[in-house]
Each structure stands twice: as C-alpha cells, then as structure tokens.
CSV table of C-alpha atoms in Angstrom, one decimal:
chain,number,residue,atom,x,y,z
A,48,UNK,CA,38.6,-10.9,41.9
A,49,UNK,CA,35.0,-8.9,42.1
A,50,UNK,CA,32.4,-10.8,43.4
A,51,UNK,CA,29.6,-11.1,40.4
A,52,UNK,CA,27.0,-9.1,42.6
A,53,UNK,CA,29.2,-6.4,42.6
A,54,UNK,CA,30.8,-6.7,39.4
A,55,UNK,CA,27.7,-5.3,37.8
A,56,UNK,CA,26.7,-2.7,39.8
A,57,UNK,CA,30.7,-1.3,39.2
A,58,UNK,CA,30.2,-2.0,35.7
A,59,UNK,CA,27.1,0.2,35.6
A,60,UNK,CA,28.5,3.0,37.8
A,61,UNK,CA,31.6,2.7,35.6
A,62,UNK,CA,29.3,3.5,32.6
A,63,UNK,CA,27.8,6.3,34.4
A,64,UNK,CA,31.5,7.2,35.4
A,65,UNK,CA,32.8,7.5,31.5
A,66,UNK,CA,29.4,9.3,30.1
A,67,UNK,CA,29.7,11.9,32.9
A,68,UNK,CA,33.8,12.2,31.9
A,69,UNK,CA,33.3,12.4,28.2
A,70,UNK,CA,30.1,15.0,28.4
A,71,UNK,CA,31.9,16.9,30.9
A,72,UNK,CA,33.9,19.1,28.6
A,73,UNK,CA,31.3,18.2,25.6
A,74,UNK,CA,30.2,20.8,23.1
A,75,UNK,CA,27.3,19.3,21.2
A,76,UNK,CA,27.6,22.6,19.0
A,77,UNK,CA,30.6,22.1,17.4
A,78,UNK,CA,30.8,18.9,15.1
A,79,UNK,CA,33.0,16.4,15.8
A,80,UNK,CA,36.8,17.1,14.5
A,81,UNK,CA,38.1,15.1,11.2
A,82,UNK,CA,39.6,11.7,11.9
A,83,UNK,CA,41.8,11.7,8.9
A,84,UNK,CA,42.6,14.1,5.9
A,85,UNK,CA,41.2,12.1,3.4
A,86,UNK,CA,37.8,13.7,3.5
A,87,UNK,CA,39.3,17.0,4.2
A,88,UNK,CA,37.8,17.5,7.5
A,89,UNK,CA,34.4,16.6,6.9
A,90,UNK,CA,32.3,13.9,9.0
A,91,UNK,CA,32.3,10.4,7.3
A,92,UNK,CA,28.4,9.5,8.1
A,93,UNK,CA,27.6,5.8,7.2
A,94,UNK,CA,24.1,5.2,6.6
A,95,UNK,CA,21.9,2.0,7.1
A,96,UNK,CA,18.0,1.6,6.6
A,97,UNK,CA,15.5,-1.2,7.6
A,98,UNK,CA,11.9,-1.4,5.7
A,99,UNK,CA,9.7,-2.2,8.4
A,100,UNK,CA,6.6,-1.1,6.2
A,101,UNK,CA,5.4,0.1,2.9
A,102,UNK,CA,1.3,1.5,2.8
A,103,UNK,CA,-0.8,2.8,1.2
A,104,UNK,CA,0.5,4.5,-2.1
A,105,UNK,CA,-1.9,6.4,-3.1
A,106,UNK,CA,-1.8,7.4,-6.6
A,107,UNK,CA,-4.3,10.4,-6.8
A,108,UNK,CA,-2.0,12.2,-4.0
A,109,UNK,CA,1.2,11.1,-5.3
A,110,UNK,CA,2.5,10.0,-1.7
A,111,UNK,CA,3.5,6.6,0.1
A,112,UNK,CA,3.8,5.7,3.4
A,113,UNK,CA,7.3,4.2,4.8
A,114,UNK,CA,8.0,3.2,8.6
A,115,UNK,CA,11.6,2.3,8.5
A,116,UNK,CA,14.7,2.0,11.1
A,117,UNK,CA,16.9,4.9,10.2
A,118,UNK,CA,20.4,4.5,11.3
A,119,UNK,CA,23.9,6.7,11.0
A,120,UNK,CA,27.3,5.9,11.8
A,121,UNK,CA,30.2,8.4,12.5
A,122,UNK,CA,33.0,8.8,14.1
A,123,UNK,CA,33.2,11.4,16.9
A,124,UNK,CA,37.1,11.2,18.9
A,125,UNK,CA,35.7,13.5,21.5
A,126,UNK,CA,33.6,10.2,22.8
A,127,UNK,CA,36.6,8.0,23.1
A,128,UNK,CA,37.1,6.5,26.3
A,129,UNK,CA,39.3,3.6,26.0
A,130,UNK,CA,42.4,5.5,26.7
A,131,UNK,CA,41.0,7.3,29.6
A,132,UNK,CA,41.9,4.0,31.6
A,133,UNK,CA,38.9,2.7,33.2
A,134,UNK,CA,39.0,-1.0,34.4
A,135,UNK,CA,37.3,-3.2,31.8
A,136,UNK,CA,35.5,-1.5,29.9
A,137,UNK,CA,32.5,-2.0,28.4
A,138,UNK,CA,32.2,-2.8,24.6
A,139,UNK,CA,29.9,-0.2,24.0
A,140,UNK,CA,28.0,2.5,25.7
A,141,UNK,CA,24.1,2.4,24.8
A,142,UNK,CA,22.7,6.2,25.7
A,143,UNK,CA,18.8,6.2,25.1
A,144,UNK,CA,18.1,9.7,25.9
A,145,UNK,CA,21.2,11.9,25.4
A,146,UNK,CA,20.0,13.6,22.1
A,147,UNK,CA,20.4,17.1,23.4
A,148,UNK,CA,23.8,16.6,24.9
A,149,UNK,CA,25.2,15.1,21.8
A,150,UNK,CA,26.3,16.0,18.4
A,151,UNK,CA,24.2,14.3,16.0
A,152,UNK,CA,24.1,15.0,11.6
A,153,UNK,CA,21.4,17.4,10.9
A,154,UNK,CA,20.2,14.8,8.8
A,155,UNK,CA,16.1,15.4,7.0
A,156,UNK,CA,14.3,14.2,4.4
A,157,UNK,CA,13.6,16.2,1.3
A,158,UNK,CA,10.8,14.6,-0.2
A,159,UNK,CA,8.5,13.9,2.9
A,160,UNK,CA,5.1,15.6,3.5
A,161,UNK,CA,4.2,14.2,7.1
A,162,UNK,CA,6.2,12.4,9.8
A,163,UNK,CA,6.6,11.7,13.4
A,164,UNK,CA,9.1,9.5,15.6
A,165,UNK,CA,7.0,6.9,17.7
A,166,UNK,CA,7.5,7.0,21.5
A,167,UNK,CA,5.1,4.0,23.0
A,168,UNK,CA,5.8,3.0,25.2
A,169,UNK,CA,9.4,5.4,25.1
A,170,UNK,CA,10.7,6.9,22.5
A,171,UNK,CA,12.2,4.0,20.2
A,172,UNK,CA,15.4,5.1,19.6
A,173,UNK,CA,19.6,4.8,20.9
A,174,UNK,CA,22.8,5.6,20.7
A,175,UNK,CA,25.6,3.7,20.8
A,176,UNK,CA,29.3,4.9,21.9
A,177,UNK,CA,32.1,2.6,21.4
A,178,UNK,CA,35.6,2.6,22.7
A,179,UNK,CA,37.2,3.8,20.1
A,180,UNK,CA,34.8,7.0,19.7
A,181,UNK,CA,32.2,5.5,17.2
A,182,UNK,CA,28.7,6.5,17.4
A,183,UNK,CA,25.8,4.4,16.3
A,184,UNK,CA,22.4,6.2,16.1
A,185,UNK,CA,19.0,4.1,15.4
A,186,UNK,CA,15.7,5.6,15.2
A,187,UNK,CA,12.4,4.2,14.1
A,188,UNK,CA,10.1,6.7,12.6
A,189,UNK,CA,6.9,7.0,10.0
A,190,UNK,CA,6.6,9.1,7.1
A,191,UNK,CA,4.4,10.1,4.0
A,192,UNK,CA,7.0,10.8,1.0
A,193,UNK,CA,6.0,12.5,-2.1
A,194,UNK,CA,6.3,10.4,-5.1
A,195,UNK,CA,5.8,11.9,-8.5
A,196,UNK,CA,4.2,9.1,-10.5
A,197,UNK,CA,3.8,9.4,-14.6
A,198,UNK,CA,0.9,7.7,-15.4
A,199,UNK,CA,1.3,7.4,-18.9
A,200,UNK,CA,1.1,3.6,-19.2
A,201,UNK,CA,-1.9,3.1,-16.1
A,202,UNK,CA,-2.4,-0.1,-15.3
A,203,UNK,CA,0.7,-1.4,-17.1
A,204,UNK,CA,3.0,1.2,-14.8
A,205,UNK,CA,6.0,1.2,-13.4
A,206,UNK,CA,7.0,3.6,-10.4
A,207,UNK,CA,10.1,4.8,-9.1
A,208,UNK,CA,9.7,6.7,-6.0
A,209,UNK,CA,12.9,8.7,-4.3
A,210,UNK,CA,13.9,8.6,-0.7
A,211,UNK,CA,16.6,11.3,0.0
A,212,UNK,CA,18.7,12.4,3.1
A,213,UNK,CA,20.4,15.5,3.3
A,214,UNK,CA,22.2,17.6,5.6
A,215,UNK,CA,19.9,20.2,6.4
A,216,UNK,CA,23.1,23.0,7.4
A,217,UNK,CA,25.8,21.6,7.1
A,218,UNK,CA,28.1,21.5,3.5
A,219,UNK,CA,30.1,18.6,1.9
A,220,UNK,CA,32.9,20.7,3.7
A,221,UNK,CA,31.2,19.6,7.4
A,222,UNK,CA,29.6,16.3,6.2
A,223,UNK,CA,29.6,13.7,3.7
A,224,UNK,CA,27.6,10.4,3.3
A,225,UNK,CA,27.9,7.1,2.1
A,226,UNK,CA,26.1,3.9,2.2
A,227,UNK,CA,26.7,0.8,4.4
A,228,UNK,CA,29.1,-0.7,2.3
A,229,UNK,CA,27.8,-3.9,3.0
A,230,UNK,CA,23.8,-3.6,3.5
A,231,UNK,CA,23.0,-0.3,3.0
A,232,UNK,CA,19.4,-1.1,2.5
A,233,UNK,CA,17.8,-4.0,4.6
A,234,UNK,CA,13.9,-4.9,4.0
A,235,UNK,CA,11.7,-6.7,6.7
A,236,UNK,CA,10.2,-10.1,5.4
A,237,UNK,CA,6.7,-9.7,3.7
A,238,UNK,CA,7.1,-5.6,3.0
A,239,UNK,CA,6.7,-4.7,-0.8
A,240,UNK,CA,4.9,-8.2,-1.1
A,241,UNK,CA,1.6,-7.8,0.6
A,242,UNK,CA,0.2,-3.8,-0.9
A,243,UNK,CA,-2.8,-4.3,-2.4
A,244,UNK,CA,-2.0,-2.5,-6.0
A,245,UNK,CA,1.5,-2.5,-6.4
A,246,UNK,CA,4.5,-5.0,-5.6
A,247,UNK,CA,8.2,-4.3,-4.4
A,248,UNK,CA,10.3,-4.8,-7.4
A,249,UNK,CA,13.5,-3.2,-6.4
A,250,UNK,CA,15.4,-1.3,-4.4
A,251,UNK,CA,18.8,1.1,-5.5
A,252,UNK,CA,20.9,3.4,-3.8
A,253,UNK,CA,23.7,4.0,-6.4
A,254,UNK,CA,22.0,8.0,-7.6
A,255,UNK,CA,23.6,10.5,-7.1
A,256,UNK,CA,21.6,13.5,-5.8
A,257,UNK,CA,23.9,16.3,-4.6
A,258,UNK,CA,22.2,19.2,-3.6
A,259,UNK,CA,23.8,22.2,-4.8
A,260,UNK,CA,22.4,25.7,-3.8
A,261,UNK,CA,23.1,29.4,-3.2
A,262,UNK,CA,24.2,28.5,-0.1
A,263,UNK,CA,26.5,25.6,-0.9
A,264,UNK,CA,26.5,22.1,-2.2
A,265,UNK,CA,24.9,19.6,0.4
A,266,UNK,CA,25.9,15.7,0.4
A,267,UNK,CA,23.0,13.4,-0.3
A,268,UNK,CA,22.0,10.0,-0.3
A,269,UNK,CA,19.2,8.3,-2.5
A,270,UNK,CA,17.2,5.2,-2.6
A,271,UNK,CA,15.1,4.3,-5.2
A,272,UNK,CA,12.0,2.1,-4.7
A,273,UNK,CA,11.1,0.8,-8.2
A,274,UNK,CA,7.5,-0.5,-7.8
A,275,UNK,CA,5.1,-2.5,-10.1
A,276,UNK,CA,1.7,-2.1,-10.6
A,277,UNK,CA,-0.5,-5.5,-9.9
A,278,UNK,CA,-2.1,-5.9,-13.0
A,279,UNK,CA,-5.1,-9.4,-12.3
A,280,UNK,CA,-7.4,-5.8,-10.5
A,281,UNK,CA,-7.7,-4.0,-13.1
A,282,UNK,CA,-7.9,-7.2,-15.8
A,283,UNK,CA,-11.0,-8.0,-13.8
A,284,UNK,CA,-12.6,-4.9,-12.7
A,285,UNK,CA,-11.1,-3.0,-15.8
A,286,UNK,CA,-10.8,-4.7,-19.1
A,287,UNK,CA,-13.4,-7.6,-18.8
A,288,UNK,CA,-16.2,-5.7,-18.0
A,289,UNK,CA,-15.5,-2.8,-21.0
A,290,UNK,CA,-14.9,-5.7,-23.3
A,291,UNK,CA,-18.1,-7.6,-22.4
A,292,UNK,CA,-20.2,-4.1,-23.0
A,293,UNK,CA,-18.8,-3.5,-26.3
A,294,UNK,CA,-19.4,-7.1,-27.2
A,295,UNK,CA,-23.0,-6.5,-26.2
A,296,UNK,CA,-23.2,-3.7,-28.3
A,297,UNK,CA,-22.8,-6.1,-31.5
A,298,UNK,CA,-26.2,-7.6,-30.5
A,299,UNK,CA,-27.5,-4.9,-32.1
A,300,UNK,CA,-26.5,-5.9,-35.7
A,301,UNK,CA,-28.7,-9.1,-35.3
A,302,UNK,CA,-31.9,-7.7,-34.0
A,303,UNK,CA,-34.0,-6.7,-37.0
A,304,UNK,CA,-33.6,-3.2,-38.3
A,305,UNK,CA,-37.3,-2.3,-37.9
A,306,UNK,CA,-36.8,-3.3,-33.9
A,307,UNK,CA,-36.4,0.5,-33.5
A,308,UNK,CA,-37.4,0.5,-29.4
A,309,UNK,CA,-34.9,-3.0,-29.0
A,310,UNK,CA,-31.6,-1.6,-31.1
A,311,UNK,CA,-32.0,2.1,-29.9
A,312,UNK,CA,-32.6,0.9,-25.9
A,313,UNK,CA,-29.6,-1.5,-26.4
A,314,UNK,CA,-27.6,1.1,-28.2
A,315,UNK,CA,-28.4,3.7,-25.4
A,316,UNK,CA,-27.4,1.4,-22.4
A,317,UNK,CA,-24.5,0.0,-23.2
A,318,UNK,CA,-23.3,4.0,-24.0
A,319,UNK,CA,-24.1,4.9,-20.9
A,320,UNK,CA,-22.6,1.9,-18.9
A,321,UNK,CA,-19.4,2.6,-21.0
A,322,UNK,CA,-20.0,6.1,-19.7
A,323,UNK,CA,-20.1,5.4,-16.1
A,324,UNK,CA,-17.4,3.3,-16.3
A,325,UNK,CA,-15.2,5.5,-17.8
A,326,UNK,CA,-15.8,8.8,-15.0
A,327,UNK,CA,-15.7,5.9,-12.1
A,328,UNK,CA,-12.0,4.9,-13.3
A,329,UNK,CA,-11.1,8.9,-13.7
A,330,UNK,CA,-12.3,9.5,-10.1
A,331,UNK,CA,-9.5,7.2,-8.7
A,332,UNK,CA,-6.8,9.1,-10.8
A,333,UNK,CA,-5.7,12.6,-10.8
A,334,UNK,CA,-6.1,14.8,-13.6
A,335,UNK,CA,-3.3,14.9,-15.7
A,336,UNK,CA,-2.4,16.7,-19.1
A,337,UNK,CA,-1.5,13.3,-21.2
A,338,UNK,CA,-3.4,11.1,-22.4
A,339,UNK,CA,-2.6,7.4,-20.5
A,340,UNK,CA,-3.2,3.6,-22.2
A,341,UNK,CA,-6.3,3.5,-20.2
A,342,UNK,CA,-8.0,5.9,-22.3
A,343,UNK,CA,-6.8,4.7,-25.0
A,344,UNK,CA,-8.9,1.6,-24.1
A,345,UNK,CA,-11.7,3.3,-22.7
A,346,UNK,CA,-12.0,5.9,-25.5
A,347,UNK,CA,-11.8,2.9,-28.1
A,348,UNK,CA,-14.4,1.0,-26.4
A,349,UNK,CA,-16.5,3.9,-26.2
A,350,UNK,CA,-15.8,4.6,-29.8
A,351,UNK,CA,-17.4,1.1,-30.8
A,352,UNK,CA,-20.1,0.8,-28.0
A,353,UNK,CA,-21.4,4.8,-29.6
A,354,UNK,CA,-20.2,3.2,-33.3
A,355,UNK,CA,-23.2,0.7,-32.9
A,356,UNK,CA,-25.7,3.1,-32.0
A,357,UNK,CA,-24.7,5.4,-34.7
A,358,UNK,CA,-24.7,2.1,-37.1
A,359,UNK,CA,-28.7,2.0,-36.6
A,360,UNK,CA,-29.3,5.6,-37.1
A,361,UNK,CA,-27.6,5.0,-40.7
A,362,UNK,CA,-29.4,2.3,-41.1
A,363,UNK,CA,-33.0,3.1,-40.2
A,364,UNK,CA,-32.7,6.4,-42.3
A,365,UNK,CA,-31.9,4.3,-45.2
A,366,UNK,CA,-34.9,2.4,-44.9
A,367,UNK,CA,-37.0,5.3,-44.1
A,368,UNK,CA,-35.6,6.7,-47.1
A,369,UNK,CA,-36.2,3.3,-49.4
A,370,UNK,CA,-39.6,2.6,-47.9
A,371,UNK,CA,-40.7,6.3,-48.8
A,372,UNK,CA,-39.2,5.2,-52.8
A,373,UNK,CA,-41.3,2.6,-52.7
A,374,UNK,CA,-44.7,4.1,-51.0
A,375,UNK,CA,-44.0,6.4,-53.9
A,376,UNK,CA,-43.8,3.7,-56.7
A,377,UNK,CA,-46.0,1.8,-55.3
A,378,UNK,CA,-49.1,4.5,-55.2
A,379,UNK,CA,-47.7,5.7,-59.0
A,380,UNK,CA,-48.4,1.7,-60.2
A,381,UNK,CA,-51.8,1.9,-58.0
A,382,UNK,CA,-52.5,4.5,-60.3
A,383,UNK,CA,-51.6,2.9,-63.4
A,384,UNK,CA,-53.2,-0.1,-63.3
A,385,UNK,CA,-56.6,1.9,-62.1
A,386,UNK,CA,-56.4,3.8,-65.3
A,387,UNK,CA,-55.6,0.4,-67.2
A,388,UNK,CA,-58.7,-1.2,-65.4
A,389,UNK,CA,-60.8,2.0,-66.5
A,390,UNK,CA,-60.3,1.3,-70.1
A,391,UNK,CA,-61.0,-2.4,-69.4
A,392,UNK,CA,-64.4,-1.9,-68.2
A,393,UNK,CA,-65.0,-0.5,-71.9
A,394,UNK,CA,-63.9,-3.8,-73.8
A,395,UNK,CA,-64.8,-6.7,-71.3
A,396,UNK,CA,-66.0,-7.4,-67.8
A,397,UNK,CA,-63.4,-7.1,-65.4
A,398,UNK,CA,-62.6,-10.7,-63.3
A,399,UNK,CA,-60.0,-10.1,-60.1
A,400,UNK,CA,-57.5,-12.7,-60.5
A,401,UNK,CA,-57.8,-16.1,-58.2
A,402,UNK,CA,-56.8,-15.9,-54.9
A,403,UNK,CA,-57.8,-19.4,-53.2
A,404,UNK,CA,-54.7,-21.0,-53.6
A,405,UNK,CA,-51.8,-19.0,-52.0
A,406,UNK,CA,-50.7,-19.6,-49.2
A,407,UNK,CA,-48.1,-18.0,-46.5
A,408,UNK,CA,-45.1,-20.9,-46.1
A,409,UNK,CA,-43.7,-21.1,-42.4
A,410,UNK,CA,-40.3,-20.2,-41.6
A,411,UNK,CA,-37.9,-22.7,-40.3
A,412,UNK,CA,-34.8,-22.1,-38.0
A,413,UNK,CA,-32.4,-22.9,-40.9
A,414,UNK,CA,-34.2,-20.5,-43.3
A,415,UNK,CA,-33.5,-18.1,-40.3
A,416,UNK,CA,-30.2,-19.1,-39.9
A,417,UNK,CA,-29.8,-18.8,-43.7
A,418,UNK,CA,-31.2,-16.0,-43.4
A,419,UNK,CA,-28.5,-14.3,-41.3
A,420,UNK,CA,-25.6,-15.7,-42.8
A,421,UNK,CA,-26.7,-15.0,-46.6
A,422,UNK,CA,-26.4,-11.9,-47.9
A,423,UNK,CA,-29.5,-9.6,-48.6
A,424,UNK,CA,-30.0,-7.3,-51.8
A,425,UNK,CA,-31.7,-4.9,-49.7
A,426,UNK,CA,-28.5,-2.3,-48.8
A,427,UNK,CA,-29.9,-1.4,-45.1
A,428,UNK,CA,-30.1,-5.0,-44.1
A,429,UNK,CA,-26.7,-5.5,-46.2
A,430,UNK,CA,-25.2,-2.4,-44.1
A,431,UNK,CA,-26.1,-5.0,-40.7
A,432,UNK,CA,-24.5,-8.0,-42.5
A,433,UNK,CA,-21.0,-6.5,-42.8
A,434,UNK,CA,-21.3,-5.0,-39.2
A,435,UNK,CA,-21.7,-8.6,-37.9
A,436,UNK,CA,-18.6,-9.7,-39.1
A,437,UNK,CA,-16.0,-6.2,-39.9
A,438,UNK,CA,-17.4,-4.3,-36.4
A,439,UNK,CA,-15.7,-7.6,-34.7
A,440,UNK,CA,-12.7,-8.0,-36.8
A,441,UNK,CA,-11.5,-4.2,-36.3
A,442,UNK,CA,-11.9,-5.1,-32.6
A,443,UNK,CA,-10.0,-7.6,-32.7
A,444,UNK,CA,-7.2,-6.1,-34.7
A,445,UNK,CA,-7.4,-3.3,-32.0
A,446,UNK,CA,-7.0,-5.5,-29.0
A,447,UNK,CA,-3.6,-6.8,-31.1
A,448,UNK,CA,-2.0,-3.7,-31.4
A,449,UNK,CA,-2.9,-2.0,-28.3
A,450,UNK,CA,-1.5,-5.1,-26.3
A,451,UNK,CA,1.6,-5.6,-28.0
A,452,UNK,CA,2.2,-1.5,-27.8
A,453,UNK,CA,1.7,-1.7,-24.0
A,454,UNK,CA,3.8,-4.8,-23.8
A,455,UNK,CA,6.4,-3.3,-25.0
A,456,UNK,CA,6.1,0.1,-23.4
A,457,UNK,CA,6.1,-2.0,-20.1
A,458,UNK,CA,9.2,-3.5,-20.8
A,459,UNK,CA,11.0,-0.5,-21.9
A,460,UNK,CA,9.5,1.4,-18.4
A,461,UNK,CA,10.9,-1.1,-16.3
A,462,UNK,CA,14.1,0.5,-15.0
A,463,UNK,CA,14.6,3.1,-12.8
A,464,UNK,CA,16.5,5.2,-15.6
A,465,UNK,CA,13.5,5.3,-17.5
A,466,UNK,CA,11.5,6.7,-15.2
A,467,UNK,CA,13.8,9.7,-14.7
C-alpha cells in the first residue's frame, strides 16, 4: 500500500508521466481522427454556454455586450491513456496552459465586433482530458456582438439578436456541431433581469445557420436571444409628458379670442416643447428609413399641439375680417342718421335721447360659465366652442386606435420568427 504522502506526489508525477507520453508523438496540426463512421470522419464538437453577463445594448450602434463561459466537447483518440497502463489513473487530466500543443476547433464568432479572453489574475481557461480520449475545453471571454434591431414598433419592440459559432477553416467534412443535448444554454441568476431598457425573454438554439461559401459549407451553431423592451421609461419620460403638452394646447380654446399675446405665446410654447422633445428622442435612435410607432405619436401630437395654433390664426382673421364688416356698417349708419338729423333740425329742435338710467349689469361666474358652455352666434367664438369639445374627442379616438394597433403589432412581433 502507498503511504498517503507519497501517494500524491506519484499521482502528480504520474499526470506529468501520461501528458508527456500522449504529447510525445502529438501533432496538434492534424485534427483528431473520426471515432466512428457515422459522421463520415468529421469531429463531433458538443457545445455548452454559460451567460455570466448581458450590458449594455445599445440601440443607436446596434451592438450588445455578452461575457459568457464558452465550452467545446470532442473526442480526440490520440489523448487516450487508459490503455497505456498506468497505475490508477486519474479520472481526468486538467491542462491549463497546453493551447499550443493541442488540437483545438477553430471555433469564431461571426457576428462580434470586439472581444478579448480575460487573464487576471491567469488566463481563465482549461482543458480537460479524460481516459477514454475526451476533451473538455472552457474559456471565459467578453464580447460586443452586432445585433441588427428593426425599430419599427420603438418602444413596444421586440429584439432577436444572433450569437453564431463557426468553424473558421475547417468544412462540415472536418467538423460538425451540435448542442449539449441536455443544457446547451445555461444562464447565471439575475442576467437578462437587471438591463436597464430591455428584459431577457428567451433564449433558442434550434436555427439552423449553415454557412455555405465558395470555399465550402461550414457547420454552425445559433443562439437566439429574444429580448423585450421595458416599456414603464418611456410611458413616463415618453408618452406622459407629450400627452400633458398637447392637453395644454387646448387651453387655448378657452382664453378669449381677442387675448392675441396669451393664445399666440401659449400656441408658440407648447410647439416648441413638442419640438424639443421630438429631436431629443431622435438623438437616442439611429436614423432609419421607416417610419417607427414613435413618430407616429410624436408627429400626431405635434399635429394637434401646431393644430391649436393654427386654430387661432383662423379664428382671429375671422374676426378681423367681421369687425372690419361692421366698422364698415357701422360708419355707413353714422352717416345715415347724420343726414336724418340734418333734416330734423329743419322741422323741430333736436333732443338726444335719455341716458340717466342705463346701467352696465355685472357678470357673475355662472353667466361665465354659461357663457362657455352655450353656444355663441358670433361664428369666430362658435369656431372656439367646437374646438373645446371635437379637438379632445379626435384625441381621444387617436389614442384608441394607435394603442390597440401597437398592441397587436406587439403581440404578433413577439417570436423569434417574426423578427427574421
């Protein structure tokens, strides 16, 4: 029996013992011979993925940030060593820093812009050997992935961003992939949960994404992050604020039409808040060549904030144009009744009719409210009474159908396959 002080030193220098046997005749060049026929010679390479973290997606670039555990799985009979007879074994050899002695899948990333492996306070990744020649390879790396977004149905979106791996040289002759069968995708607690604009819906990994070329067809695998835009931002910083202008904007309708500095002012301020509010939202998205829900909501709004304004202009030249009918009549019935008082003079002394007992009768806040609510004869102040209550109403009916439209678009954008 081996003392247990010695027992691990031997296992060690066994270790060191079979990795200096099986790299002795080693050609990391050549990939690793077929272990059946059923793939006709190509490497079986079994894939497994951890989501440590998912940042900043960032809409205007079309990118997101991943750091993830990337493993691969294959089976390589040149790295056997339980038949080379060695006493006890151990269950698997773990190989830190072996990369450039070993054959490993050529394995990159299509759709990533940046990345880098991290290496505090060493370089976090291993390799794993087992008896019976199987190969486990775990890396933890960073990247910034491309992720074209459509935008069509901002804030209400859906996005389905693509992960792919694919063998950078080698064919579907040399090397096919294939999911964990079991978990092919794990995801760290919290990730997808905690971004502060979108939330982790889904993940799938059942696309195909074969690449073929003119140099050959190239095995790929895909996973599909299907994420859903947080809606409570852009209710509060978004729709309430717009909807609150355009309601101010009705103030307008109840202000008396000869308030010209009050209505146009008003009219003026709420355009340009609409105005600012409008470029300040573009600035955080990038220019695209269809038109998304958002404007739709922002043009509408804008449409009945500059509405109002263009309701007073009617308005006031109306009664410009009334007021300048009567001046008229009035001066032509001035001139009458001087010519009627002229030919007066001739029959009788002229006495001016009495004037000591009118009076001006105060107005009371029910008159005024009567006021508001009755309909006038006079058609500028009748053009303000049906703005109080139609300018509202066709609001209204617009905030029905827009929000049932999006509803629905939302739920028909919810799958990956509509996104495609």
């Amino acid at each position: 029996m081996v003392p247990v002080g010695i027992r691990g030193e031997y296992s060690m220098r066994s270790e060191q013992e079979i990795l200096n046997t099986l790299l002795k005749n080693y050609d990391m060049r050549v990939r690793p011979p077929p272990v059946n026929t059923s793939t006709e010679g190509a490497v079986n390479v079994r894939v497994n993925i951890m989501i440590r973290m998912l940042s900043k997606i960032d809409v205007v670039n079309m990118e997101y940030s991943i750091q993830l555990t990337f493993r691969e799985e294959w089976t390589d009979p040149r790295l056997a060593y339980e038949h080379l007879g060695f006493y006890n074994p151990p269950a698997f050899l773990t190989v830190p820093h072996v990369k450039k002695s070993l054959w490993i899948p050529d394995t990159f990333f299509p759709t990533e812009k940046a990345a880098h492996r991290h290496l505090i306070d060493m370089e976090n990744m291993f390799l794993r050997i087992h008896p019976d020649g199987k190969v486990l390879y775990s890396s933890r790396i960073s990247l910034t992935s491309s992720c074209p977004m459509r935008l069509q149905l901002y804030p209400l979106d859906y996005q389905s961003c693509n992960f792919d791996m694919v063998s950078y040289a080698h064919t579907m002759n040399d090397i096919m992939y294939e999911w964990d069968p079991v978990k092919p995708v794990q995801v760290k607690p919290g990730v997808g949960s905690d971004l502060p604009n979108f939330v982790l819906e889904n993940i799938t990994t059942n696309t195909d994404c074969t690449s073929h070329t003119n140099t050959g067809s190239y095995g790929c695998l895909r996973m599909n992050l299907l994420l859903k835009r947080q809606f409570s931002y852009y209710l509060v910083q978004l729709y309430a604020p717009t909807t609150m202008i355009v309601i101010v904007s009705w103030v307008s309708f109840w202000i008396d039409l000869h308030s010209t500095a009050g209505r146009v002012a008003l009219g003026v301020t709420t355009l340009l808040t609409m105005t600012t509010m409008q470029s300040a939202i573009n600035a955080k998205l990038p220019p695209v060549s269809y038109v998304k829900v958002v404007d739709v909501w922002l043009g509408a709004c804008q449409a009945f904030v500059f509405g109002a304004l263009l309701e007073y202009a009617f308005v006031s030249y109306q009664d410009s144009a009334r007021q300048n009918d009567r001046a008229r009549e009035k001066a032509a019935r001035k001139a009458q009744k001087r010519r009627e008082k002229l030919e007066m003079v001739d029959a009788e002394v002229y006495q001016p009719p009495c004037t000591c007992h009118t009076f001006e009768a105060r107005e009371t806040f029910r008159d005024k409210l009567r006021r508001y609510f009755t309909k006038p004869d006079y058609l500028p102040a009748k053009i303000d009474f049906y703005a109080r209550f139609v300018v509202p109403l066709a609001f209204l009916a617009f905030n029905i159908i827009y929000w049932v439209s999006c509803l629905i678009m939302s739920a028909n954008a919810s799958t990956p396959e509509s996104l495609v």
